[in-house]
Each structure stands twice: as C-alpha cells, then as structure tokens.
Short mmCIF file of N, CA, C and O in Angstrom, two decimals:
data_model
loop_
_atom_site.label_atom_id
_atom_site.label_comp_id
_atom_site.label_asym_id
_atom_site.label_seq_id
_atom_site.Cartn_x
_atom_site.Cartn_y
_atom_site.Cartn_z
N PRO Y 1 -68.09 -18.50 91.92
CA PRO Y 1 -69.04 -18.37 93.01
C PRO Y 1 -68.52 -17.44 94.11
O PRO Y 1 -67.32 -17.22 94.22
N GLU Y 2 -69.42 -16.96 94.92
CA GLU Y 2 -69.06 -16.02 95.98
C GLU Y 2 -68.06 -16.63 96.95
O GLU Y 2 -67.13 -15.96 97.40
N SER Y 3 -68.22 -17.90 97.29
CA SER Y 3 -67.32 -18.54 98.26
C SER Y 3 -65.88 -18.57 97.74
O SER Y 3 -64.94 -18.41 98.51
N LEU Y 4 -65.70 -18.75 96.44
CA LEU Y 4 -64.35 -18.75 95.86
C LEU Y 4 -63.75 -17.36 95.94
O LEU Y 4 -62.57 -17.19 96.25
N TYR Y 5 -64.55 -16.34 95.71
CA TYR Y 5 -64.09 -14.96 95.83
C TYR Y 5 -63.62 -14.68 97.25
O TYR Y 5 -62.57 -14.09 97.48
N LEU Y 6 -64.38 -15.13 98.24
CA LEU Y 6 -64.01 -14.92 99.64
C LEU Y 6 -62.75 -15.69 99.99
O LEU Y 6 -61.90 -15.20 100.73
N LEU Y 7 -62.60 -16.89 99.46
CA LEU Y 7 -61.42 -17.70 99.73
C LEU Y 7 -60.17 -17.03 99.15
O LEU Y 7 -59.11 -17.04 99.77
N GLN Y 8 -60.27 -16.42 97.99
CA GLN Y 8 -59.11 -15.79 97.37
C GLN Y 8 -58.50 -14.71 98.25
O GLN Y 8 -57.31 -14.48 98.22
N ALA Y 9 -59.32 -14.05 99.05
CA ALA Y 9 -58.81 -13.00 99.94
C ALA Y 9 -57.81 -13.54 100.96
O ALA Y 9 -56.96 -12.82 101.46
N TRP Y 10 -57.91 -14.82 101.28
CA TRP Y 10 -57.02 -15.45 102.26
C TRP Y 10 -55.78 -16.07 101.63
O TRP Y 10 -54.88 -16.51 102.34
N LEU Y 11 -55.72 -16.12 100.32
CA LEU Y 11 -54.59 -16.73 99.64
C LEU Y 11 -53.41 -15.79 99.57
O LEU Y 11 -53.59 -14.56 99.57
N PRO Y 12 -52.18 -16.33 99.49
CA PRO Y 12 -51.02 -15.47 99.29
C PRO Y 12 -51.18 -14.66 98.00
O PRO Y 12 -51.83 -15.11 97.05
N ALA Y 13 -50.59 -13.48 97.95
CA ALA Y 13 -50.76 -12.57 96.82
C ALA Y 13 -50.45 -13.24 95.48
O ALA Y 13 -51.13 -12.99 94.49
N GLY Y 14 -49.43 -14.08 95.42
CA GLY Y 14 -49.06 -14.74 94.17
C GLY Y 14 -50.09 -15.73 93.65
O GLY Y 14 -50.05 -16.12 92.49
N ALA Y 15 -51.03 -16.13 94.50
CA ALA Y 15 -52.04 -17.10 94.08
C ALA Y 15 -53.37 -16.45 93.75
O ALA Y 15 -54.31 -17.12 93.35
N ARG Y 16 -53.47 -15.14 93.92
CA ARG Y 16 -54.72 -14.43 93.62
C ARG Y 16 -54.76 -14.03 92.16
O ARG Y 16 -54.10 -13.09 91.74
N MET Y 17 -55.48 -14.77 91.39
CA MET Y 17 -55.60 -14.50 89.97
C MET Y 17 -56.86 -15.16 89.46
O MET Y 17 -57.57 -15.83 90.21
N GLU Y 18 -57.14 -14.99 88.20
CA GLU Y 18 -58.30 -15.65 87.62
C GLU Y 18 -58.13 -17.16 87.76
O GLU Y 18 -57.07 -17.71 87.47
N MET Y 19 -59.17 -17.82 88.21
CA MET Y 19 -59.10 -19.26 88.41
C MET Y 19 -59.94 -19.99 87.37
O MET Y 19 -60.97 -19.48 86.94
N ARG Y 20 -59.47 -21.17 87.00
CA ARG Y 20 -60.25 -22.04 86.14
C ARG Y 20 -60.14 -23.46 86.67
O ARG Y 20 -59.13 -23.83 87.26
N ARG Y 21 -61.17 -24.23 86.46
CA ARG Y 21 -61.21 -25.59 86.98
C ARG Y 21 -60.32 -26.50 86.13
O ARG Y 21 -60.45 -26.55 84.92
N LEU Y 22 -59.43 -27.23 86.80
CA LEU Y 22 -58.60 -28.23 86.12
C LEU Y 22 -59.17 -29.63 86.29
O LEU Y 22 -59.00 -30.48 85.43
N TYR Y 23 -59.84 -29.86 87.42
CA TYR Y 23 -60.33 -31.19 87.73
C TYR Y 23 -61.56 -31.07 88.63
O TYR Y 23 -61.61 -30.22 89.52
N SER Y 24 -62.51 -31.94 88.42
CA SER Y 24 -63.68 -32.09 89.29
C SER Y 24 -64.01 -33.57 89.35
O SER Y 24 -64.13 -34.22 88.31
N SER Y 25 -64.14 -34.10 90.56
CA SER Y 25 -64.45 -35.53 90.67
C SER Y 25 -65.79 -35.85 90.02
O SER Y 25 -65.97 -36.94 89.47
N LYS Y 26 -66.73 -34.93 90.06
CA LYS Y 26 -68.04 -35.16 89.43
C LYS Y 26 -67.92 -35.29 87.92
O LYS Y 26 -68.58 -36.09 87.30
N ALA Y 27 -67.06 -34.47 87.31
CA ALA Y 27 -66.93 -34.46 85.86
C ALA Y 27 -65.82 -35.39 85.34
O ALA Y 27 -65.94 -35.93 84.25
N ASP Y 28 -64.75 -35.57 86.14
CA ASP Y 28 -63.56 -36.25 85.64
C ASP Y 28 -63.26 -37.61 86.25
O ASP Y 28 -62.32 -38.27 85.85
N GLY Y 29 -64.03 -38.03 87.24
CA GLY Y 29 -63.80 -39.33 87.87
C GLY Y 29 -63.31 -39.20 89.29
O GLY Y 29 -62.76 -38.17 89.68
N HIS Y 30 -63.49 -40.27 90.05
CA HIS Y 30 -63.21 -40.24 91.48
C HIS Y 30 -61.88 -40.88 91.87
O HIS Y 30 -61.69 -41.19 93.03
N SER Y 31 -60.98 -41.07 90.97
CA SER Y 31 -59.73 -41.73 91.34
C SER Y 31 -58.57 -40.73 91.43
O SER Y 31 -58.58 -39.68 90.77
N PHE Y 32 -57.59 -41.07 92.25
CA PHE Y 32 -56.40 -40.25 92.38
C PHE Y 32 -55.66 -40.18 91.05
O PHE Y 32 -55.08 -39.16 90.70
N ASN Y 33 -55.72 -41.25 90.27
CA ASN Y 33 -55.09 -41.28 88.95
C ASN Y 33 -55.68 -40.20 88.05
O ASN Y 33 -54.96 -39.53 87.31
N ARG Y 34 -56.99 -40.00 88.08
CA ARG Y 34 -57.64 -38.97 87.26
C ARG Y 34 -57.22 -37.57 87.72
O ARG Y 34 -56.98 -36.69 86.91
N LEU Y 35 -57.13 -37.38 89.04
CA LEU Y 35 -56.66 -36.10 89.58
C LEU Y 35 -55.25 -35.81 89.05
O LEU Y 35 -54.98 -34.72 88.54
N CYS Y 36 -54.36 -36.77 89.18
CA CYS Y 36 -52.97 -36.60 88.71
C CYS Y 36 -52.92 -36.33 87.21
O CYS Y 36 -52.13 -35.50 86.75
N HIS Y 37 -53.75 -37.04 86.45
CA HIS Y 37 -53.80 -36.84 85.00
C HIS Y 37 -54.07 -35.38 84.65
O HIS Y 37 -53.49 -34.84 83.71
N HIS Y 38 -54.92 -34.72 85.42
CA HIS Y 38 -55.27 -33.34 85.13
C HIS Y 38 -54.29 -32.32 85.72
O HIS Y 38 -54.23 -31.19 85.24
N LEU Y 39 -53.53 -32.71 86.76
CA LEU Y 39 -52.62 -31.76 87.41
C LEU Y 39 -51.18 -31.86 86.92
O LEU Y 39 -50.52 -30.83 86.77
N VAL Y 40 -50.67 -33.08 86.70
CA VAL Y 40 -49.26 -33.25 86.34
C VAL Y 40 -48.99 -32.53 85.02
O VAL Y 40 -49.70 -32.71 84.04
N GLY Y 41 -47.99 -31.68 85.04
CA GLY Y 41 -47.62 -30.89 83.88
C GLY Y 41 -48.21 -29.49 83.90
O GLY Y 41 -47.80 -28.64 83.11
N TYR Y 42 -49.16 -29.23 84.82
CA TYR Y 42 -49.73 -27.89 84.90
C TYR Y 42 -48.71 -26.95 85.49
O TYR Y 42 -48.08 -27.25 86.49
N ARG Y 43 -48.56 -25.80 84.88
CA ARG Y 43 -47.59 -24.80 85.34
C ARG Y 43 -48.34 -23.63 85.93
O ARG Y 43 -49.18 -23.04 85.28
N GLY Y 44 -48.00 -23.29 87.13
CA GLY Y 44 -48.61 -22.12 87.73
C GLY Y 44 -49.25 -22.42 89.07
O GLY Y 44 -49.35 -23.57 89.49
N PRO Y 45 -49.68 -21.39 89.75
CA PRO Y 45 -50.31 -21.57 91.06
C PRO Y 45 -51.58 -22.41 90.94
O PRO Y 45 -52.32 -22.30 89.96
N THR Y 46 -51.79 -23.25 91.93
CA THR Y 46 -52.95 -24.14 91.93
C THR Y 46 -53.56 -24.18 93.32
O THR Y 46 -52.85 -24.28 94.32
N LEU Y 47 -54.87 -24.12 93.37
CA LEU Y 47 -55.62 -24.34 94.60
C LEU Y 47 -56.37 -25.65 94.43
O LEU Y 47 -57.16 -25.80 93.49
N VAL Y 48 -56.09 -26.61 95.31
CA VAL Y 48 -56.77 -27.91 95.26
C VAL Y 48 -57.57 -28.06 96.54
O VAL Y 48 -57.03 -27.91 97.64
N LEU Y 49 -58.87 -28.32 96.40
CA LEU Y 49 -59.75 -28.52 97.56
C LEU Y 49 -60.27 -29.95 97.57
O LEU Y 49 -60.58 -30.50 96.52
N PHE Y 50 -60.34 -30.53 98.77
CA PHE Y 50 -60.81 -31.89 98.96
C PHE Y 50 -61.93 -31.88 99.98
O PHE Y 50 -61.84 -31.19 100.99
N GLN Y 51 -62.97 -32.67 99.74
CA GLN Y 51 -64.04 -32.84 100.73
C GLN Y 51 -64.26 -34.33 100.93
O GLN Y 51 -64.43 -35.07 99.97
N ASP Y 52 -64.26 -34.77 102.20
CA ASP Y 52 -64.48 -36.18 102.48
C ASP Y 52 -65.96 -36.46 102.73
O ASP Y 52 -66.79 -35.55 102.71
N SER Y 53 -66.29 -37.72 102.97
CA SER Y 53 -67.69 -38.12 103.14
C SER Y 53 -68.32 -37.57 104.42
O SER Y 53 -69.54 -37.58 104.55
N LEU Y 54 -67.51 -37.06 105.34
CA LEU Y 54 -68.03 -36.46 106.57
C LEU Y 54 -68.20 -34.94 106.44
O LEU Y 54 -68.59 -34.27 107.39
N GLY Y 55 -67.89 -34.39 105.26
CA GLY Y 55 -68.05 -32.97 105.03
C GLY Y 55 -66.84 -32.13 105.39
O GLY Y 55 -66.89 -30.91 105.27
N ARG Y 56 -65.75 -32.76 105.82
CA ARG Y 56 -64.54 -32.00 106.14
C ARG Y 56 -63.89 -31.54 104.83
O ARG Y 56 -63.83 -32.31 103.87
N ILE Y 57 -63.41 -30.29 104.81
CA ILE Y 57 -62.82 -29.72 103.61
C ILE Y 57 -61.40 -29.26 103.93
O ILE Y 57 -61.18 -28.53 104.89
N ALA Y 58 -60.45 -29.69 103.11
CA ALA Y 58 -59.05 -29.28 103.25
C ALA Y 58 -58.54 -28.88 101.88
O ALA Y 58 -59.18 -29.16 100.85
N GLY Y 59 -57.41 -28.23 101.85
CA GLY Y 59 -56.87 -27.82 100.56
C GLY Y 59 -55.38 -27.56 100.62
O GLY Y 59 -54.76 -27.59 101.68
N VAL Y 60 -54.84 -27.30 99.45
CA VAL Y 60 -53.43 -26.95 99.31
C VAL Y 60 -53.31 -25.87 98.24
O VAL Y 60 -54.02 -25.89 97.24
N VAL Y 61 -52.44 -24.90 98.49
CA VAL Y 61 -52.06 -23.90 97.48
C VAL Y 61 -50.63 -24.25 97.09
O VAL Y 61 -49.74 -24.30 97.93
N HIS Y 62 -50.43 -24.52 95.81
CA HIS Y 62 -49.14 -24.98 95.30
C HIS Y 62 -48.70 -24.05 94.18
O HIS Y 62 -49.45 -23.81 93.24
N HIS Y 63 -47.50 -23.47 94.28
CA HIS Y 63 -47.04 -22.48 93.31
C HIS Y 63 -46.18 -23.06 92.20
O HIS Y 63 -46.07 -22.46 91.14
N ALA Y 64 -45.61 -24.21 92.42
CA ALA Y 64 -44.67 -24.78 91.45
C ALA Y 64 -45.41 -25.63 90.42
O ALA Y 64 -46.60 -25.91 90.54
N ASP Y 65 -44.68 -26.05 89.40
CA ASP Y 65 -45.24 -26.95 88.40
C ASP Y 65 -45.55 -28.29 89.05
O ASP Y 65 -44.81 -28.76 89.92
N TRP Y 66 -46.63 -28.92 88.62
CA TRP Y 66 -46.96 -30.27 89.08
C TRP Y 66 -46.18 -31.26 88.24
O TRP Y 66 -46.19 -31.20 87.02
N ARG Y 67 -45.48 -32.19 88.90
CA ARG Y 67 -44.71 -33.20 88.18
C ARG Y 67 -44.85 -34.54 88.87
O ARG Y 67 -45.18 -34.62 90.05
N ASP Y 68 -44.61 -35.59 88.12
CA ASP Y 68 -44.66 -36.95 88.66
C ASP Y 68 -43.31 -37.22 89.29
O ASP Y 68 -42.30 -37.30 88.61
N ALA Y 69 -43.28 -37.32 90.62
CA ALA Y 69 -42.01 -37.51 91.33
C ALA Y 69 -42.25 -38.39 92.55
O ALA Y 69 -43.34 -38.37 93.13
N PRO Y 70 -41.24 -39.16 92.95
CA PRO Y 70 -41.40 -40.06 94.10
C PRO Y 70 -41.23 -39.39 95.46
O PRO Y 70 -41.32 -40.04 96.48
N SER Y 71 -40.98 -38.08 95.47
CA SER Y 71 -40.73 -37.41 96.73
C SER Y 71 -41.65 -36.21 96.91
O SER Y 71 -42.38 -35.83 96.00
N TYR Y 72 -41.55 -35.59 98.07
CA TYR Y 72 -42.34 -34.42 98.42
C TYR Y 72 -42.16 -33.30 97.40
O TYR Y 72 -41.06 -33.08 96.91
N GLN Y 73 -43.24 -32.62 97.10
CA GLN Y 73 -43.17 -31.44 96.24
C GLN Y 73 -43.70 -30.25 97.02
O GLN Y 73 -44.65 -30.37 97.78
N GLY Y 74 -43.11 -29.12 96.80
CA GLY Y 74 -43.53 -27.91 97.49
C GLY Y 74 -42.33 -27.18 98.04
O GLY Y 74 -41.20 -27.67 98.01
N ASP Y 75 -42.59 -25.98 98.54
CA ASP Y 75 -41.54 -25.16 99.12
C ASP Y 75 -42.15 -24.30 100.21
O ASP Y 75 -43.27 -24.54 100.65
N GLU Y 76 -41.42 -23.26 100.62
CA GLU Y 76 -41.91 -22.40 101.70
C GLU Y 76 -43.19 -21.66 101.32
O GLU Y 76 -43.90 -21.15 102.17
N GLY Y 77 -43.53 -21.62 100.03
CA GLY Y 77 -44.75 -20.96 99.59
C GLY Y 77 -45.96 -21.88 99.54
O GLY Y 77 -47.07 -21.43 99.29
N THR Y 78 -45.76 -23.18 99.75
CA THR Y 78 -46.86 -24.13 99.73
C THR Y 78 -47.68 -23.99 101.00
O THR Y 78 -47.13 -23.89 102.09
N LEU Y 79 -48.98 -23.95 100.85
CA LEU Y 79 -49.88 -23.70 101.96
C LEU Y 79 -50.90 -24.83 102.08
O LEU Y 79 -51.59 -25.15 101.12
N LEU Y 80 -50.98 -25.45 103.26
CA LEU Y 80 -52.02 -26.43 103.56
C LEU Y 80 -53.06 -25.75 104.42
O LEU Y 80 -52.73 -25.00 105.32
N LEU Y 81 -54.34 -26.01 104.14
CA LEU Y 81 -55.39 -25.33 104.89
C LEU Y 81 -56.57 -26.25 105.16
O LEU Y 81 -56.77 -27.23 104.47
N THR Y 82 -57.33 -25.90 106.20
CA THR Y 82 -58.57 -26.59 106.54
C THR Y 82 -59.69 -25.56 106.52
O THR Y 82 -59.57 -24.51 107.13
N LEU Y 83 -60.74 -25.86 105.76
CA LEU Y 83 -61.89 -24.94 105.69
C LEU Y 83 -63.03 -25.38 106.56
O LEU Y 83 -63.80 -24.57 107.05
N ALA Y 84 -63.19 -26.68 106.74
CA ALA Y 84 -64.26 -27.19 107.61
C ALA Y 84 -63.81 -28.54 108.16
O ALA Y 84 -63.21 -29.32 107.43
N PRO Y 85 -64.02 -28.83 109.40
CA PRO Y 85 -64.75 -27.99 110.35
C PRO Y 85 -63.92 -26.80 110.78
O PRO Y 85 -62.70 -26.79 110.60
N ARG Y 86 -64.60 -25.83 111.31
CA ARG Y 86 -63.92 -24.63 111.80
C ARG Y 86 -63.48 -24.87 113.23
O ARG Y 86 -64.28 -25.23 114.08
N PHE Y 87 -62.20 -24.68 113.51
CA PHE Y 87 -61.66 -24.87 114.84
C PHE Y 87 -61.53 -23.53 115.53
O PHE Y 87 -61.14 -22.54 114.93
N SER Y 88 -61.89 -23.47 116.81
CA SER Y 88 -61.77 -22.21 117.55
C SER Y 88 -60.48 -22.17 118.32
O SER Y 88 -59.95 -23.13 118.72
#
C-alpha cells in the first residue's frame, strides 16, 4: 500500500527492502504468543506496527534475529517510533 511505501522512506537504509507480512492479528490471532510464534527465529530486518483500541500506532524496527530470551533485545540500530497521534 501507499502508506507502507511512504513509511519506508523514514526507515534506516538497512531496513529499506521488499517487505512481506509475517504476522497479522486479523489472520493469525490476537495473542502475544501468536505474534512471538511468527517472529521468533526470523532472521533479518523487521518492522512491527501496533495499533491500540484508541487508534494510537507505534512500531519498532529491529535488525537482529528474533529469539526467545529473558532479556532486552536490540542494539543501537533498533528504532522505536510513534505514527499516531502526531505530536507537534
């Protein structure tokens, strides 16, 4: 979609590539367990977007492999972002 194309322009250069859907709550279920099932073990850059019941949208760009670990994952290349609401 056009919005995804526009979003890619704001991503770090290493994350700009052909994208494919790994998980959708509509298609794959609404639990965190289902999200993890589809992400853990995936190798490569990932853009994850979340929308809450109030319409707020946030996301993360993660460059490392997704793994099941009890601690923080990410590095200096990990990016947290907010798409809505827009803050001035």
